[in-house]
PDB file of C-alpha atoms in Angstrom:
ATOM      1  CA  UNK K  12     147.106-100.082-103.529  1.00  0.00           C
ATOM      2  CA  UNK K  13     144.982-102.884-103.179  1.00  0.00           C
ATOM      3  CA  UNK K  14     141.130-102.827-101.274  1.00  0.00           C
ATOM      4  CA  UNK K  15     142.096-103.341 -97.587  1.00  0.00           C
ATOM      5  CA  UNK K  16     139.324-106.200 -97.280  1.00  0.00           C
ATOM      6  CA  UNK K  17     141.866-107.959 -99.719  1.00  0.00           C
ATOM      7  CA  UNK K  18     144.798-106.880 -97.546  1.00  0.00           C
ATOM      8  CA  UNK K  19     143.489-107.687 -94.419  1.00  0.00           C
ATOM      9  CA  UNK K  20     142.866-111.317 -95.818  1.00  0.00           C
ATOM     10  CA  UNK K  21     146.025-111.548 -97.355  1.00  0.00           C
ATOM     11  CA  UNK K  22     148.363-110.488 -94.382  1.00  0.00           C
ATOM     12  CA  UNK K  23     145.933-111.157 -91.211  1.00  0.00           C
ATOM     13  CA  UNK K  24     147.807-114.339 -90.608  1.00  0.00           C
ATOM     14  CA  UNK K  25     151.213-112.651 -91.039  1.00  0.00           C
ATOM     15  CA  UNK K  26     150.298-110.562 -88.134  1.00  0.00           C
ATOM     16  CA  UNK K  27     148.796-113.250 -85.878  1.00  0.00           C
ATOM     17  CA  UNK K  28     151.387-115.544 -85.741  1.00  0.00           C
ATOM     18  CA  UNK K  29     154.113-112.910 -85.208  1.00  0.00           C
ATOM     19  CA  UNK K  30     151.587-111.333 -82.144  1.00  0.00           C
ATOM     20  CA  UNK K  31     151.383-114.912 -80.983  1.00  0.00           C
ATOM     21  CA  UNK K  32     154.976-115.564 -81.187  1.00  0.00           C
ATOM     22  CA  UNK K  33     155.525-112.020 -79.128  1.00  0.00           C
ATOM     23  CA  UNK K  34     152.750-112.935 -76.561  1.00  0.00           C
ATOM     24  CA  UNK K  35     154.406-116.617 -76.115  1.00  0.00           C
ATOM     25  CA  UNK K  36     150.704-117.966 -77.930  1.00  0.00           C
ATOM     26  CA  UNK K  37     148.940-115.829 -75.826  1.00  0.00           C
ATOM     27  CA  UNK K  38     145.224-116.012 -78.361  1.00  0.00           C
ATOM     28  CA  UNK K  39     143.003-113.632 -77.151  1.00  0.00           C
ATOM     29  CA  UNK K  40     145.924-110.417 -76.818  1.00  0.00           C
ATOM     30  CA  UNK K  41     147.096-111.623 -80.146  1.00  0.00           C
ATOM     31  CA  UNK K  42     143.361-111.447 -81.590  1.00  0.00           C
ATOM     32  CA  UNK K  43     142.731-107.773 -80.432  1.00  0.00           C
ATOM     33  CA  UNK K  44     146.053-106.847 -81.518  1.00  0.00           C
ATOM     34  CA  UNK K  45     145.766-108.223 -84.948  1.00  0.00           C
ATOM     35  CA  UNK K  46     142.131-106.378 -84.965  1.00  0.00           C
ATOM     36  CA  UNK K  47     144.381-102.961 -83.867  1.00  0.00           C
ATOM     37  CA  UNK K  48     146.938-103.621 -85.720  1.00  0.00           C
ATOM     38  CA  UNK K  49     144.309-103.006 -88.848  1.00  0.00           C
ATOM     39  CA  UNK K  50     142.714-100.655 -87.845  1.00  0.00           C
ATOM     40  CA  UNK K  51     145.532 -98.592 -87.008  1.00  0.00           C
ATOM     41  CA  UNK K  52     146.752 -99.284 -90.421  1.00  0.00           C
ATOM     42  CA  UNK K  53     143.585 -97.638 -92.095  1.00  0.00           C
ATOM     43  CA  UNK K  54     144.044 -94.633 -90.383  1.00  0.00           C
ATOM     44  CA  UNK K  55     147.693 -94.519 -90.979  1.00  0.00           C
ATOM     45  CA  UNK K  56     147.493 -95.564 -94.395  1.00  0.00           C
ATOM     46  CA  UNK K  57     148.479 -92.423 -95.596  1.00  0.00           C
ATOM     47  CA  UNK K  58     152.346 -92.847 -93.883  1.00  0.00           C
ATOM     48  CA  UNK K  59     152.878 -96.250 -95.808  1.00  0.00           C
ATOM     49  CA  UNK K  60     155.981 -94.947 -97.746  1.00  0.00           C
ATOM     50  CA  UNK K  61     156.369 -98.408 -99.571  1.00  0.00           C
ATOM     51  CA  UNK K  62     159.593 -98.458 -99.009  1.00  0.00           C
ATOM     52  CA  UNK K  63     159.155-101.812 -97.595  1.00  0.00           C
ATOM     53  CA  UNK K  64     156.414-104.809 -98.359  1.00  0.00           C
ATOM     54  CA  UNK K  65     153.470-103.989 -96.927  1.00  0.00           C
ATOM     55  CA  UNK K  66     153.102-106.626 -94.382  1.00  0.00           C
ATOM     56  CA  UNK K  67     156.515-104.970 -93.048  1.00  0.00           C
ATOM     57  CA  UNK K  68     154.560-102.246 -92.376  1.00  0.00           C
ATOM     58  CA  UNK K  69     151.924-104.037 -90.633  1.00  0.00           C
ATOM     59  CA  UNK K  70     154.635-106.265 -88.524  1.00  0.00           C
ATOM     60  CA  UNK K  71     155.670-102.993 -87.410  1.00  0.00           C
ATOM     61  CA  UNK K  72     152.924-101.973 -86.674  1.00  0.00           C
ATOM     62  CA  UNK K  73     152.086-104.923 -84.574  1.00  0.00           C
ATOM     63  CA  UNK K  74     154.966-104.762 -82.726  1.00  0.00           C
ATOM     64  CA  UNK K  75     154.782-101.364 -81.918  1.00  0.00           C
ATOM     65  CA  UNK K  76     151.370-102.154 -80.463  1.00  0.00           C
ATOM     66  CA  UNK K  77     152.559-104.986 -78.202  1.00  0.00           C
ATOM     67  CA  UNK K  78     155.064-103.063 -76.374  1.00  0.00           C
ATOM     68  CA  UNK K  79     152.902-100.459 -75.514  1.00  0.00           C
ATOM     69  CA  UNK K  80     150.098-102.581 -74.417  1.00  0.00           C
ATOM     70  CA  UNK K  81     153.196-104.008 -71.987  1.00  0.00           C
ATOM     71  CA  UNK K  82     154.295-101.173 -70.794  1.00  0.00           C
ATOM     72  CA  UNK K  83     150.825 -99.383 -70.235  1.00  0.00           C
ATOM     73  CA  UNK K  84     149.840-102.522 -67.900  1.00  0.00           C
ATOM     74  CA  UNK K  85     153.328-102.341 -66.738  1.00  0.00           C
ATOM     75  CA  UNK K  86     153.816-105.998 -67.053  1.00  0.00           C
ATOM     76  CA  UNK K  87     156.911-106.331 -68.758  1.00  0.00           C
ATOM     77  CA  UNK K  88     158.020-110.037 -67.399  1.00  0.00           C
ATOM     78  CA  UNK K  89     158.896-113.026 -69.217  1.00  0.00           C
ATOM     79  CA  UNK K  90     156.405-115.036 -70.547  1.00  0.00           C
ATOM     80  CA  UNK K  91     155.809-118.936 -69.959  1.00  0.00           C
ATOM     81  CA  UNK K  92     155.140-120.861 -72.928  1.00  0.00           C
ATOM     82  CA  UNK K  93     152.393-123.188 -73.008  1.00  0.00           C
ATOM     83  CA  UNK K  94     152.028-126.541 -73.927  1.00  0.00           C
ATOM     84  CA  UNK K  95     148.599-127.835 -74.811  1.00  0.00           C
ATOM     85  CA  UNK K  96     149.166-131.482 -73.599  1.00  0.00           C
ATOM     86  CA  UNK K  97     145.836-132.441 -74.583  1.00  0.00           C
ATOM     87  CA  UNK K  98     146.969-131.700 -78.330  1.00  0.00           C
ATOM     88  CA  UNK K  99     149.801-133.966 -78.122  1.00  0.00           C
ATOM     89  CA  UNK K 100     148.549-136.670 -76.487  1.00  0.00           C
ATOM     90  CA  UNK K 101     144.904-136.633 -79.084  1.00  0.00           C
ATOM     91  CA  UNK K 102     146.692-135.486 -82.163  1.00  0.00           C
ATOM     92  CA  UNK K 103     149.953-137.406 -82.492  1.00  0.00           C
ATOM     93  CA  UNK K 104     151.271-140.388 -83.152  1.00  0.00           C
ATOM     94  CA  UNK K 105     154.516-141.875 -81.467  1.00  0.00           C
ATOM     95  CA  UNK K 106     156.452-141.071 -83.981  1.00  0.00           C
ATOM     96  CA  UNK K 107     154.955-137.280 -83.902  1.00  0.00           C
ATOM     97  CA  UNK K 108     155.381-137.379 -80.242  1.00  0.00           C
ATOM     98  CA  UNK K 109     159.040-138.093 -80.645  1.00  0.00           C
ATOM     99  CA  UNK K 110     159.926-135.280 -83.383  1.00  0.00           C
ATOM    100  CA  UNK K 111     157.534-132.697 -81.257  1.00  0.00           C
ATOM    101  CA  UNK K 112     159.306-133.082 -78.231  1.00  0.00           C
ATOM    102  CA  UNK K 113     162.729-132.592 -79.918  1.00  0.00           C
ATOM    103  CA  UNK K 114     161.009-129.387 -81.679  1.00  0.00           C
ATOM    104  CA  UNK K 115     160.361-128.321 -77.897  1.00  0.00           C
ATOM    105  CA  UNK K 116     164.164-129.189 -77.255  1.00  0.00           C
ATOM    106  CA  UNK K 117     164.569-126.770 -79.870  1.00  0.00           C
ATOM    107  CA  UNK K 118     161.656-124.123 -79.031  1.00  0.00           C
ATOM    108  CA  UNK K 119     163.727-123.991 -75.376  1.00  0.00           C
ATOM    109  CA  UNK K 120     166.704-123.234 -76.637  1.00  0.00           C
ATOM    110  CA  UNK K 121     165.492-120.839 -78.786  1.00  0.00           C
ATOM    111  CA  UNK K 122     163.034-119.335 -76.088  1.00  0.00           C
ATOM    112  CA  UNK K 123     166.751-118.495 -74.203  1.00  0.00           C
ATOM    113  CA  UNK K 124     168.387-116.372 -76.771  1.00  0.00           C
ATOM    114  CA  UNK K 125     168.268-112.915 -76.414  1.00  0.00           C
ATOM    115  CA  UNK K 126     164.603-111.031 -77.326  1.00  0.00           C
ATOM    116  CA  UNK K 127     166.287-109.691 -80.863  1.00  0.00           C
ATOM    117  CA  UNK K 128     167.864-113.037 -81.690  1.00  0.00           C
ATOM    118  CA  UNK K 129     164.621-115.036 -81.083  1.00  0.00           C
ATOM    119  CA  UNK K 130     162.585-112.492 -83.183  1.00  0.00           C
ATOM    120  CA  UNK K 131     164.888-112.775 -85.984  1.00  0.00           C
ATOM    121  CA  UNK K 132     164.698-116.586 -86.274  1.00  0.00           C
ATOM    122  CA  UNK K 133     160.757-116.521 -86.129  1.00  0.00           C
ATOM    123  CA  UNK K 134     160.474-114.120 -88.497  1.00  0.00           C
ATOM    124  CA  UNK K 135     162.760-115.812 -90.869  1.00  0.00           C
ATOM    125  CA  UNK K 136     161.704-119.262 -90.330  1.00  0.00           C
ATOM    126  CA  UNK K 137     157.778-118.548 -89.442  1.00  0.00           C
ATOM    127  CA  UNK K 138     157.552-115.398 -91.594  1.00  0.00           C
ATOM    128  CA  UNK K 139     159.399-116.262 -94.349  1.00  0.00           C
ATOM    129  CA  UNK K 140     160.654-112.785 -94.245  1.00  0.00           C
ATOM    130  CA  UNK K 141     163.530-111.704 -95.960  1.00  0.00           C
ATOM    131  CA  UNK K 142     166.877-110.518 -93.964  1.00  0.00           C
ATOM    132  CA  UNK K 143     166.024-107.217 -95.665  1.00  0.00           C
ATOM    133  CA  UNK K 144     162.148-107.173 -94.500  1.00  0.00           C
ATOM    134  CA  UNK K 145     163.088-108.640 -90.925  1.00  0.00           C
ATOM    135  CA  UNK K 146     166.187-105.802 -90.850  1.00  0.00           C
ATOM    136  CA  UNK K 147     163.480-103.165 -91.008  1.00  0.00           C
ATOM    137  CA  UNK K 148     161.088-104.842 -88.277  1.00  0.00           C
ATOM    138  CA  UNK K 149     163.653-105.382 -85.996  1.00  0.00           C
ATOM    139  CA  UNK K 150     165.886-101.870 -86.521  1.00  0.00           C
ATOM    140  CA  UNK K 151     168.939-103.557 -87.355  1.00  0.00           C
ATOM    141  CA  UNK K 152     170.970-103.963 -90.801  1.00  0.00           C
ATOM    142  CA  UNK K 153     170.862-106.626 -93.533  1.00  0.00           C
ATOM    143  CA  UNK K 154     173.780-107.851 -92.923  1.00  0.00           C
ATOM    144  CA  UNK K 155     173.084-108.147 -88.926  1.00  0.00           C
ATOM    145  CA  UNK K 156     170.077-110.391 -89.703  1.00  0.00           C
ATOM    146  CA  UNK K 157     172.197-112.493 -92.312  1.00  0.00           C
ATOM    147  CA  UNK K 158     175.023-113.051 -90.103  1.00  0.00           C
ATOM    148  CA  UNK K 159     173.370-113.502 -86.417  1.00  0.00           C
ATOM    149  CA  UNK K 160     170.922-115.635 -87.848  1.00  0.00           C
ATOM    150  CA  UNK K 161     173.624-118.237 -89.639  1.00  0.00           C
ATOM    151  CA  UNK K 162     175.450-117.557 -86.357  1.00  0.00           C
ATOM    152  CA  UNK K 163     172.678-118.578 -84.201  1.00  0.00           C
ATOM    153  CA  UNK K 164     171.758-121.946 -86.280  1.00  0.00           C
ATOM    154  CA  UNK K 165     174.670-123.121 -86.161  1.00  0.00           C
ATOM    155  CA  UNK K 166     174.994-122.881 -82.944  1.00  0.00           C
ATOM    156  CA  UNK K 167     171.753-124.383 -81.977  1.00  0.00           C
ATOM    157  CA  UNK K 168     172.594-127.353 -84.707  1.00  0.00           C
ATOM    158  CA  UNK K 169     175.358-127.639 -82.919  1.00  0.00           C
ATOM    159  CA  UNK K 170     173.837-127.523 -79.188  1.00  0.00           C
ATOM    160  CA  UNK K 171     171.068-129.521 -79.940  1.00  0.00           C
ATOM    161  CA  UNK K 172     173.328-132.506 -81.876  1.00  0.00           C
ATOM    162  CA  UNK K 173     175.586-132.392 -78.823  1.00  0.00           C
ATOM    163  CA  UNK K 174     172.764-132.569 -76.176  1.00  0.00           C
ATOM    164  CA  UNK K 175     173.891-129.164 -74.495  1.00  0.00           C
ATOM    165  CA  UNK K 176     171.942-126.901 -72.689  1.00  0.00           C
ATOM    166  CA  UNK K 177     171.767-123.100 -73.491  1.00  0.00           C
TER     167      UNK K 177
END
């Protein structure tokens, strides 16, 4: 097993982004439950099994931790995505302008798939997980991952080349 200072560096951003993608970029939650999601990990260390990659394990982990700091503040509502239009409008060019705002096409219909659905496809495209790996996260097969994600890109292709709504 490797020092956890190592870990920590090595999969902290693994757990941020997939706390920000849960709390719709919501920084600060996402920051304390990255910092949980550590610590809880050296005192659970022990009931790593390594059956799966370690920063399975700490996705879990995370996720685990954002549902119950939803339902313990009992505010289990859907989130608003935010747009920092002060980042487009400083940071892009036209041409960037143009291919972000079909990404937020894209991030909309996404955002309206079912909660499992839109977890897979982060954690695939964002993670870089495996279908195995996200399987495991999400308490579904393999094969379920493999098959509802191709499923749910081509669809989306689709939707998005035809200028439908979801």
């Amino acid at each position: 097993m490797q020092d956890f200072d190592d870990i920590y560096k090595e999969y902290f951003n693994t757990v941020y982004k997939f706390l920000l993608y849960l709390s719709h970029n919501n920084v600060e939650l996402s920051e304390d439950l990255a910092q949980e999601t550590f610590y809880k990990a050296i005192v659970k260390i022990d009931s790593f099994s390594q059956k799966c990659k370690l920063s399975v394990w700490l996705c879990q982990i995370a996720k685990n931790l954002y549902y119950d700091y939803y339902s313990k503040h009992k505010k289990f509502r859907q989130l608003e995505k935010n747009i920092s239009d002060d980042v487009i409008v400083n940071e892009l060019f036209e041409d960037d302008l143009i291919a972000d705002i079909e990404k937020n096409i894209l991030y909309d219909k996404i955002q309206k798939l079912d909660e499992s659905v839109r977890q897979l496809i982060y954690l695939r495209v964002s993670g870089n997980l495996s279908f195995k790996e996200i399987g495991i996260i999400l308490n579904k097969t393999e094969v379920w991952a493999r098959v509802t994600y191709y499923r749910e890109k081509e669809k989306l292709k689709e939707d998005f080349n035809n200028g439908k709504k979801l």
